[in-house]
Amino acid sequence: MADLTPPWALLAEVTHACPLHCPYCSNPLELTRRSAELAAAEWARVFEEAAGLGVVQAHISGGEPLLRPDLDEIVAGAHAAGVYSQLVTSGLRLTDERLASLRGLDSVQLSVQDARAADSDRIAGRPAFDAKHEAAAVIRRSGLPFGLNVVLHRHNLDHVDEIIDLALTWGAERLELANTQFYGWALRNRAALLPTRDQLAAAEQSIARRRAELDIVWVLPDYFTGAPKPCMGGWATRSLTVAPDGAVLPCPTARAVSGRPVPNVRESPLAWIWRESPLFTAYRGTDWMTGPCRECPRRHTDFGGCRCQAFELTGDAARTDPACTLSPDHGLILAALEAPAAGFVYRRPGAVPAT
């Protein structure tokens, strides 16, 4: 593809290990074992190859990246490659000493589950709020740019004003309010997590009223808009994900799209994976489109919606995203919105996903 633009962002999932048990986790149901994780030297090569492709920013995430004892080497690899690095962390085990050891790190994004300590701990599946509060102080003392991330759903949307207050109190410069995306474990907990329209409307009003106080990122979930989101700016057009075992994906949940081999940095150069691998070229552009997408005037804007969501809900990644009202499968979304609420199934070893 002669006009293929280079990727600008990399999600570096350095581990799937995590001390929390969040029911909205979007990591795959089958997690990568610690023994299969890329070594720090391999991550250094990934960052170097990514920079050569055009990547300028890497989100170093997980799981919980602080569980990697060699995280300082991983961060150093990104810095040596000239890639801006952001640590995405739950904050557990973050100390002044540990953060200072991550030389070359450019910013930190801290996750919290709710503004209310008891509710935050309940959602996380373990006591964690106090540790997050301490982590926020650590980040402030470091002087690094500080963002706060909260995944929104039925159990915390009513607290948006309190969450904004928390971000201001903790000293965050940016607040990302990320409505739950229903993949992986989150899809198994969809009946517990889906909010109501009234909750979303009230939250949107609160955010509009308070945007002048803080840099707030907020996007309505596509289950409620009737229009599919332009997922990742289009399949394999802006960013890529490298999983803990070196698998390379057009988006974090693309392992769900079966039928094509998943390329790996241990076997192929990142440039070839981005430009030529069957997984990355499968749904790039519009030639692959079927059904109402093929003739839709929005096809160059929403890019047919989310391929992973289409696959998760219909079993066919080439079908029109069911979030779209024009999709013949839109009834799947409507049925989900009408389903009775359920309880959490926490992400713990041996947990049985809800069906």
Tab-separated table of N, CA and C in Angstrom, residues 22-148:
chain	number	residue	atom	x	y	z
A	22	CYS	N	-10.001	-6.657	38.364
A	22	CYS	CA	-11.075	-5.829	37.815
A	22	CYS	C	-11.987	-6.600	36.867
A	23	PRO	N	-13.296	-6.503	37.047
A	23	PRO	CA	-14.227	-7.205	36.163
A	23	PRO	C	-14.300	-6.621	34.762
A	24	TYR	N	-13.769	-5.395	34.567
A	24	TYR	CA	-13.805	-4.784	33.234
A	24	TYR	C	-12.519	-5.009	32.445
A	25	CYS	N	-11.641	-5.862	32.926
A	25	CYS	CA	-10.360	-6.091	32.253
A	25	CYS	C	-10.578	-6.475	30.788
A	26	SER	N	-9.863	-5.811	29.891
A	26	SER	CA	-10.005	-6.101	28.465
A	26	SER	C	-8.887	-6.991	27.942
A	27	ASN	N	-7.994	-7.442	28.831
A	27	ASN	CA	-6.980	-8.386	28.390
A	27	ASN	C	-7.634	-9.704	27.984
A	28	PRO	N	-6.954	-10.491	27.153
A	28	PRO	CA	-7.577	-11.727	26.649
A	28	PRO	C	-7.891	-12.699	27.782
A	29	LEU	N	-8.835	-13.606	27.514
A	29	LEU	CA	-9.184	-14.612	28.519
A	29	LEU	C	-7.989	-15.501	28.821
A	30	GLU	N	-7.185	-15.779	27.807
A	30	GLU	CA	-5.971	-16.587	27.976
A	30	GLU	C	-4.794	-15.639	28.145
A	31	LEU	N	-4.288	-15.511	29.359
A	31	LEU	CA	-3.217	-14.569	29.646
A	31	LEU	C	-1.850	-15.189	29.368
A	32	THR	N	-0.891	-14.338	29.013
A	32	THR	CA	0.472	-14.795	28.752
A	32	THR	C	1.167	-15.145	30.065
A	33	ARG	N	1.818	-16.289	30.100
A	33	ARG	CA	2.558	-16.707	31.287
A	33	ARG	C	3.812	-15.848	31.455
A	34	ARG	N	4.253	-15.677	32.698
A	34	ARG	CA	5.440	-14.875	32.966
A	34	ARG	C	6.662	-15.441	32.244
A	35	SER	N	6.738	-16.755	32.122
A	35	SER	CA	7.902	-17.382	31.492
A	35	SER	C	7.989	-17.088	29.996
A	36	ALA	N	6.880	-16.641	29.400
A	36	ALA	CA	6.865	-16.378	27.957
A	36	ALA	C	7.085	-14.911	27.621
A	37	GLU	N	7.246	-14.065	28.624
A	37	GLU	CA	7.373	-12.633	28.379
A	37	GLU	C	8.685	-12.275	27.681
A	38	LEU	N	8.615	-11.240	26.834
A	38	LEU	CA	9.827	-10.717	26.216
A	38	LEU	C	10.791	-10.229	27.292
A	39	ALA	N	12.066	-10.469	27.087
A	39	ALA	CA	13.098	-9.947	27.985
A	39	ALA	C	13.308	-8.461	27.697
A	40	ALA	N	13.963	-7.774	28.630
A	40	ALA	CA	14.207	-6.341	28.461
A	40	ALA	C	14.989	-6.047	27.186
A	41	ALA	N	15.955	-6.901	26.849
A	41	ALA	CA	16.737	-6.688	25.624
A	41	ALA	C	15.857	-6.816	24.385
A	42	GLU	N	14.880	-7.713	24.445
A	42	GLU	CA	13.962	-7.841	23.310
A	42	GLU	C	13.072	-6.616	23.195
A	43	TRP	N	12.639	-6.081	24.351
A	43	TRP	CA	11.846	-4.848	24.306
A	43	TRP	C	12.675	-3.692	23.759
A	44	ALA	N	13.951	-3.642	24.073
A	44	ALA	CA	14.802	-2.576	23.529
A	44	ALA	C	14.826	-2.643	22.003
A	45	ARG	N	14.898	-3.865	21.475
A	45	ARG	CA	14.883	-4.028	20.015
A	45	ARG	C	13.524	-3.625	19.437
A	46	VAL	N	12.438	-3.952	20.152
A	46	VAL	CA	11.099	-3.563	19.701
A	46	VAL	C	10.986	-2.044	19.613
A	47	PHE	N	11.462	-1.351	20.632
A	47	PHE	CA	11.382	0.115	20.617
A	47	PHE	C	12.231	0.697	19.494
A	48	GLU	N	13.396	0.111	19.261
A	48	GLU	CA	14.254	0.600	18.184
A	48	GLU	C	13.588	0.413	16.830
A	49	GLU	N	12.991	-0.763	16.607
A	49	GLU	CA	12.299	-1.019	15.344
A	49	GLU	C	11.071	-0.131	15.208
A	50	ALA	N	10.369	0.081	16.335
A	50	ALA	CA	9.183	0.935	16.305
A	50	ALA	C	9.551	2.361	15.934
A	51	ALA	N	10.632	2.855	16.526
A	51	ALA	CA	11.085	4.212	16.203
A	51	ALA	C	11.451	4.318	14.727
A	52	GLY	N	12.061	3.271	14.197
A	52	GLY	CA	12.399	3.267	12.777
A	52	GLY	C	11.179	3.313	11.883
A	53	LEU	N	10.043	2.798	12.385
A	53	LEU	CA	8.794	2.836	11.625
A	53	LEU	C	8.126	4.203	11.691
A	54	GLY	N	8.448	4.976	12.733
A	54	GLY	CA	7.813	6.276	12.909
A	54	GLY	C	7.125	6.458	14.245
A	55	VAL	N	7.122	5.438	15.092
A	55	VAL	CA	6.484	5.541	16.400
A	55	VAL	C	7.198	6.583	17.252
A	56	VAL	N	6.428	7.470	17.877
A	56	VAL	CA	7.010	8.512	18.721
A	56	VAL	C	6.614	8.359	20.185
A	57	GLN	N	5.602	7.534	20.465
A	57	GLN	CA	5.112	7.421	21.835
A	57	GLN	C	4.790	5.966	22.159
A	58	ALA	N	5.173	5.537	23.367
A	58	ALA	CA	4.876	4.183	23.826
A	58	ALA	C	4.208	4.248	25.186
A	59	HIS	N	3.085	3.543	25.310
A	59	HIS	CA	2.421	3.362	26.592
A	59	HIS	C	2.908	2.022	27.151
A	60	ILE	N	3.644	2.071	28.244
A	60	ILE	CA	4.179	0.853	28.850
A	60	ILE	C	3.170	0.381	29.881
A	61	SER	N	2.508	-0.732	29.535
A	61	SER	CA	1.324	-1.124	30.267
A	61	SER	C	1.359	-2.608	30.591
A	62	GLY	N	0.209	-3.141	30.975
A	62	GLY	CA	0.091	-4.550	31.334
A	62	GLY	C	-1.347	-5.002	31.213
A	63	GLY	N	-1.849	-5.770	32.252
A	63	GLY	CA	-1.305	-6.019	33.559
A	63	GLY	C	-0.683	-4.822	34.269
A	64	GLU	N	0.162	-5.167	35.224
A	64	GLU	CA	0.860	-4.158	36.005
A	64	GLU	C	2.346	-4.199	35.691
A	65	PRO	N	2.835	-3.192	34.951
A	65	PRO	CA	4.250	-3.193	34.550
A	65	PRO	C	5.216	-3.154	35.729
A	66	LEU	N	4.788	-2.619	36.877
A	66	LEU	CA	5.688	-2.565	38.032
A	66	LEU	C	6.031	-3.951	38.570
A	67	LEU	N	5.304	-4.986	38.141
A	67	LEU	CA	5.646	-6.345	38.539
A	67	LEU	C	6.857	-6.880	37.782
A	68	ARG	N	7.300	-6.140	36.749
A	68	ARG	CA	8.525	-6.522	36.049
A	68	ARG	C	9.728	-5.995	36.831
A	69	PRO	N	10.585	-6.868	37.383
A	69	PRO	CA	11.764	-6.379	38.112
A	69	PRO	C	12.739	-5.633	37.221
A	70	ASP	N	12.659	-5.874	35.898
A	70	ASP	CA	13.562	-5.212	34.950
A	70	ASP	C	12.881	-4.044	34.239
A	71	LEU	N	11.854	-3.463	34.867
A	71	LEU	CA	11.136	-2.363	34.222
A	71	LEU	C	12.057	-1.189	33.935
A	72	ASP	N	13.057	-0.952	34.798
A	72	ASP	CA	13.991	0.146	34.547
A	72	ASP	C	14.729	-0.055	33.234
A	73	GLU	N	15.080	-1.309	32.911
A	73	GLU	CA	15.768	-1.599	31.645
A	73	GLU	C	14.816	-1.413	30.460
A	74	ILE	N	13.569	-1.780	30.645
A	74	ILE	CA	12.586	-1.621	29.567
A	74	ILE	C	12.379	-0.142	29.260
A	75	VAL	N	12.214	0.660	30.301
A	75	VAL	CA	12.050	2.101	30.108
A	75	VAL	C	13.299	2.695	29.467
A	76	ALA	N	14.466	2.243	29.900
A	76	ALA	CA	15.714	2.736	29.318
A	76	ALA	C	15.787	2.412	27.828
A	77	GLY	N	15.240	1.259	27.444
A	77	GLY	CA	15.235	0.886	26.025
A	77	GLY	C	14.393	1.838	25.192
A	78	ALA	N	13.239	2.244	25.723
A	78	ALA	CA	12.402	3.208	25.009
A	78	ALA	C	13.104	4.551	24.901
A	79	HIS	N	13.728	4.965	26.005
A	79	HIS	CA	14.425	6.252	26.008
A	79	HIS	C	15.580	6.257	25.012
A	80	ALA	N	16.341	5.163	24.973
A	80	ALA	CA	17.480	5.079	24.053
A	80	ALA	C	17.029	5.132	22.603
A	81	ALA	N	15.817	4.629	22.340
A	81	ALA	CA	15.293	4.638	20.969
A	81	ALA	C	14.688	5.984	20.593
A	82	GLY	N	14.602	6.895	21.568
A	82	GLY	CA	14.018	8.206	21.291
A	82	GLY	C	12.509	8.201	21.288
A	83	VAL	N	11.909	7.218	21.970
A	83	VAL	CA	10.452	7.094	22.017
A	83	VAL	C	9.949	7.635	23.353
A	84	TYR	N	8.999	8.549	23.318
A	84	TYR	CA	8.364	9.084	24.520
A	84	TYR	C	7.656	7.944	25.234
A	85	SER	N	7.879	7.796	26.543
A	85	SER	CA	7.302	6.670	27.272
A	85	SER	C	6.381	7.139	28.383
A	86	GLN	N	5.241	6.484	28.464
A	86	GLN	CA	4.290	6.733	29.544
A	86	GLN	C	4.054	5.430	30.287
A	87	LEU	N	4.227	5.446	31.598
A	87	LEU	CA	3.938	4.288	32.431
A	87	LEU	C	2.458	4.291	32.773
A	88	VAL	N	1.751	3.209	32.450
A	88	VAL	CA	0.337	3.053	32.784
A	88	VAL	C	0.266	2.039	33.917
A	89	THR	N	-0.135	2.488	35.112
A	89	THR	CA	0.028	1.668	36.306
A	89	THR	C	-1.165	1.754	37.248
A	90	SER	N	-1.350	0.687	38.018
A	90	SER	CA	-2.341	0.696	39.106
A	90	SER	C	-1.807	1.443	40.313
A	91	GLY	N	-0.508	1.695	40.330
A	91	GLY	CA	0.116	2.409	41.428
A	91	GLY	C	0.575	1.537	42.576
A	92	LEU	N	0.131	0.297	42.615
A	92	LEU	CA	0.573	-0.588	43.687
A	92	LEU	C	2.061	-0.885	43.502
A	93	ARG	N	2.819	-0.773	44.565
A	93	ARG	CA	4.271	-0.958	44.582
A	93	ARG	C	5.031	0.233	44.015
A	94	LEU	N	4.347	1.345	43.767
A	94	LEU	CA	5.056	2.528	43.273
A	94	LEU	C	5.560	3.336	44.457
A	95	THR	N	6.857	3.472	44.542
A	95	THR	CA	7.507	4.258	45.592
A	95	THR	C	8.373	5.332	44.950
A	96	ASP	N	8.819	6.275	45.770
A	96	ASP	CA	9.720	7.303	45.243
A	96	ASP	C	10.959	6.667	44.634
A	97	GLU	N	11.507	5.656	45.308
A	97	GLU	CA	12.728	5.011	44.829
A	97	GLU	C	12.483	4.279	43.511
A	98	ARG	N	11.341	3.569	43.445
A	98	ARG	CA	11.070	2.809	42.211
A	98	ARG	C	10.860	3.747	41.039
A	99	LEU	N	10.124	4.812	41.247
A	99	LEU	CA	9.889	5.743	40.148
A	99	LEU	C	11.183	6.426	39.720
A	100	ALA	N	12.029	6.767	40.698
A	100	ALA	CA	13.311	7.408	40.360
A	100	ALA	C	14.214	6.474	39.566
A	101	SER	N	14.032	5.164	39.758
A	101	SER	CA	14.875	4.205	39.033
A	101	SER	C	14.507	4.093	37.559
A	102	LEU	N	13.325	4.586	37.201
A	102	LEU	CA	12.872	4.490	35.805
A	102	LEU	C	13.394	5.703	35.028
A	103	ARG	N	14.689	5.753	34.882
A	103	ARG	CA	15.324	6.902	34.246
A	103	ARG	C	14.948	6.981	32.773
A	104	GLY	N	14.550	8.183	32.353
A	104	GLY	CA	14.125	8.374	30.974
A	104	GLY	C	12.624	8.309	30.793
A	105	LEU	N	11.880	7.916	31.839
A	105	LEU	CA	10.421	7.888	31.751
A	105	LEU	C	9.897	9.306	31.578
A	106	ASP	N	8.882	9.466	30.716
A	106	ASP	CA	8.406	10.800	30.385
A	106	ASP	C	7.110	11.200	31.082
A	107	SER	N	6.251	10.241	31.447
A	107	SER	CA	4.997	10.582	32.117
A	107	SER	C	4.413	9.334	32.760
A	108	VAL	N	3.405	9.553	33.624
A	108	VAL	CA	2.756	8.446	34.324
A	108	VAL	C	1.247	8.621	34.243
A	109	GLN	N	0.558	7.518	33.943
A	109	GLN	CA	-0.902	7.487	34.030
A	109	GLN	C	-1.285	6.491	35.119
A	110	LEU	N	-2.001	6.969	36.125
A	110	LEU	CA	-2.415	6.151	37.262
A	110	LEU	C	-3.885	5.784	37.106
A	111	SER	N	-4.206	4.528	37.317
A	111	SER	CA	-5.607	4.104	37.248
A	111	SER	C	-6.210	4.062	38.638
A	112	VAL	N	-7.492	4.413	38.728
A	112	VAL	CA	-8.247	4.277	39.962
A	112	VAL	C	-9.651	3.835	39.566
A	113	GLN	N	-10.310	3.086	40.420
A	113	GLN	CA	-11.590	2.494	40.055
A	113	GLN	C	-12.796	3.358	40.425
A	114	ASP	N	-12.647	4.249	41.404
A	114	ASP	CA	-13.741	5.121	41.832
A	114	ASP	C	-13.152	6.178	42.752
A	115	ALA	N	-13.905	7.240	42.982
A	115	ALA	CA	-13.461	8.280	43.905
A	115	ALA	C	-13.712	7.896	45.350
A	116	ARG	N	-14.588	6.954	45.573
A	116	ARG	CA	-14.911	6.506	46.922
A	116	ARG	C	-14.078	5.269	47.235
A	117	ALA	N	-13.356	5.325	48.329
A	117	ALA	CA	-12.390	4.267	48.640
A	117	ALA	C	-13.032	2.888	48.678
A	118	ALA	N	-14.149	2.745	49.377
A	118	ALA	CA	-14.784	1.427	49.511
A	118	ALA	C	-15.257	0.909	48.164
A	119	ASP	N	-15.828	1.793	47.348
A	119	ASP	CA	-16.307	1.365	46.028
A	119	ASP	C	-15.146	1.042	45.099
A	120	SER	N	-14.082	1.824	45.188
A	120	SER	CA	-12.903	1.551	44.367
A	120	SER	C	-12.332	0.182	44.698
A	121	ASP	N	-12.234	-0.119	45.983
A	121	ASP	CA	-11.702	-1.417	46.400
A	121	ASP	C	-12.627	-2.554	45.982
A	122	ARG	N	-13.921	-2.323	46.062
A	122	ARG	CA	-14.877	-3.369	45.657
A	122	ARG	C	-14.738	-3.683	44.169
A	123	ILE	N	-14.593	-2.653	43.350
A	123	ILE	CA	-14.453	-2.864	41.911
A	123	ILE	C	-13.120	-3.552	41.597
A	124	ALA	N	-12.061	-3.143	42.295
A	124	ALA	CA	-10.730	-3.727	42.062
A	124	ALA	C	-10.623	-5.154	42.573
A	125	GLY	N	-11.527	-5.545	43.456
A	125	GLY	CA	-11.494	-6.904	43.984
A	125	GLY	C	-10.513	-7.103	45.122
A	126	ARG	N	-9.975	-5.992	45.656
A	126	ARG	CA	-9.052	-6.057	46.786
A	126	ARG	C	-8.788	-4.638	47.281
A	127	PRO	N	-8.335	-4.471	48.528
A	127	PRO	CA	-7.980	-3.129	48.999
A	127	PRO	C	-6.832	-2.554	48.172
A	128	ALA	N	-7.039	-1.386	47.599
A	128	ALA	CA	-6.002	-0.788	46.747
A	128	ALA	C	-6.051	0.733	46.744
A	129	PHE	N	-7.166	1.323	47.176
A	129	PHE	CA	-7.345	2.770	47.045
A	129	PHE	C	-6.271	3.541	47.796
A	130	ASP	N	-5.965	3.129	49.020
A	130	ASP	CA	-4.970	3.860	49.806
A	130	ASP	C	-3.600	3.842	49.122
A	131	ALA	N	-3.263	2.695	48.516
A	131	ALA	CA	-1.986	2.606	47.800
A	131	ALA	C	-1.981	3.528	46.587
A	132	LYS	N	-3.126	3.678	45.937
A	132	LYS	CA	-3.219	4.574	44.787
A	132	LYS	C	-3.066	6.032	45.226
A	133	HIS	N	-3.657	6.343	46.372
A	133	HIS	CA	-3.517	7.696	46.914
A	133	HIS	C	-2.049	8.006	47.166
A	134	GLU	N	-1.339	7.061	47.750
A	134	GLU	CA	0.089	7.248	47.997
A	134	GLU	C	0.868	7.346	46.690
A	135	ALA	N	0.474	6.546	45.699
A	135	ALA	CA	1.152	6.587	44.401
A	135	ALA	C	0.986	7.944	43.737
A	136	ALA	N	-0.198	8.550	43.892
A	136	ALA	CA	-0.417	9.880	43.322
A	136	ALA	C	0.558	10.890	43.923
A	137	ALA	N	0.795	10.781	45.226
A	137	ALA	CA	1.753	11.683	45.872
A	137	ALA	C	3.167	11.441	45.358
A	138	VAL	N	3.513	10.177	45.130
A	138	VAL	CA	4.825	9.839	44.574
A	138	VAL	C	5.005	10.493	43.203
A	139	ILE	N	3.988	10.392	42.372
A	139	ILE	CA	4.072	10.952	41.016
A	139	ILE	C	4.211	12.467	41.083
A	140	ARG	N	3.420	13.099	41.946
A	140	ARG	CA	3.524	14.558	42.084
A	140	ARG	C	4.928	14.971	42.513
A	141	ARG	N	5.488	14.258	43.469
A	141	ARG	CA	6.835	14.613	43.947
A	141	ARG	C	7.890	14.440	42.863
A	142	SER	N	7.646	13.525	41.932
A	142	SER	CA	8.622	13.278	40.869
A	142	SER	C	8.680	14.414	39.858
A	143	GLY	N	7.583	15.169	39.761
A	143	GLY	CA	7.519	16.241	38.774
A	143	GLY	C	7.152	15.779	37.382
A	144	LEU	N	6.910	14.477	37.194
A	144	LEU	CA	6.529	13.967	35.881
A	144	LEU	C	5.082	14.346	35.557
A	145	PRO	N	4.762	14.549	34.279
A	145	PRO	CA	3.367	14.757	33.897
A	145	PRO	C	2.498	13.617	34.424
A	146	PHE	N	1.334	13.960	34.967
A	146	PHE	CA	0.516	13.018	35.723
A	146	PHE	C	-0.903	12.991	35.166
A	147	GLY	N	-1.301	11.826	34.667
A	147	GLY	CA	-2.668	11.631	34.216
A	147	GLY	C	-3.367	10.590	35.072
A	148	LEU	N	-4.671	10.736	35.225
A	148	LEU	CA	-5.476	9.774	35.966
A	148	LEU	C	-6.445	9.119	35.005
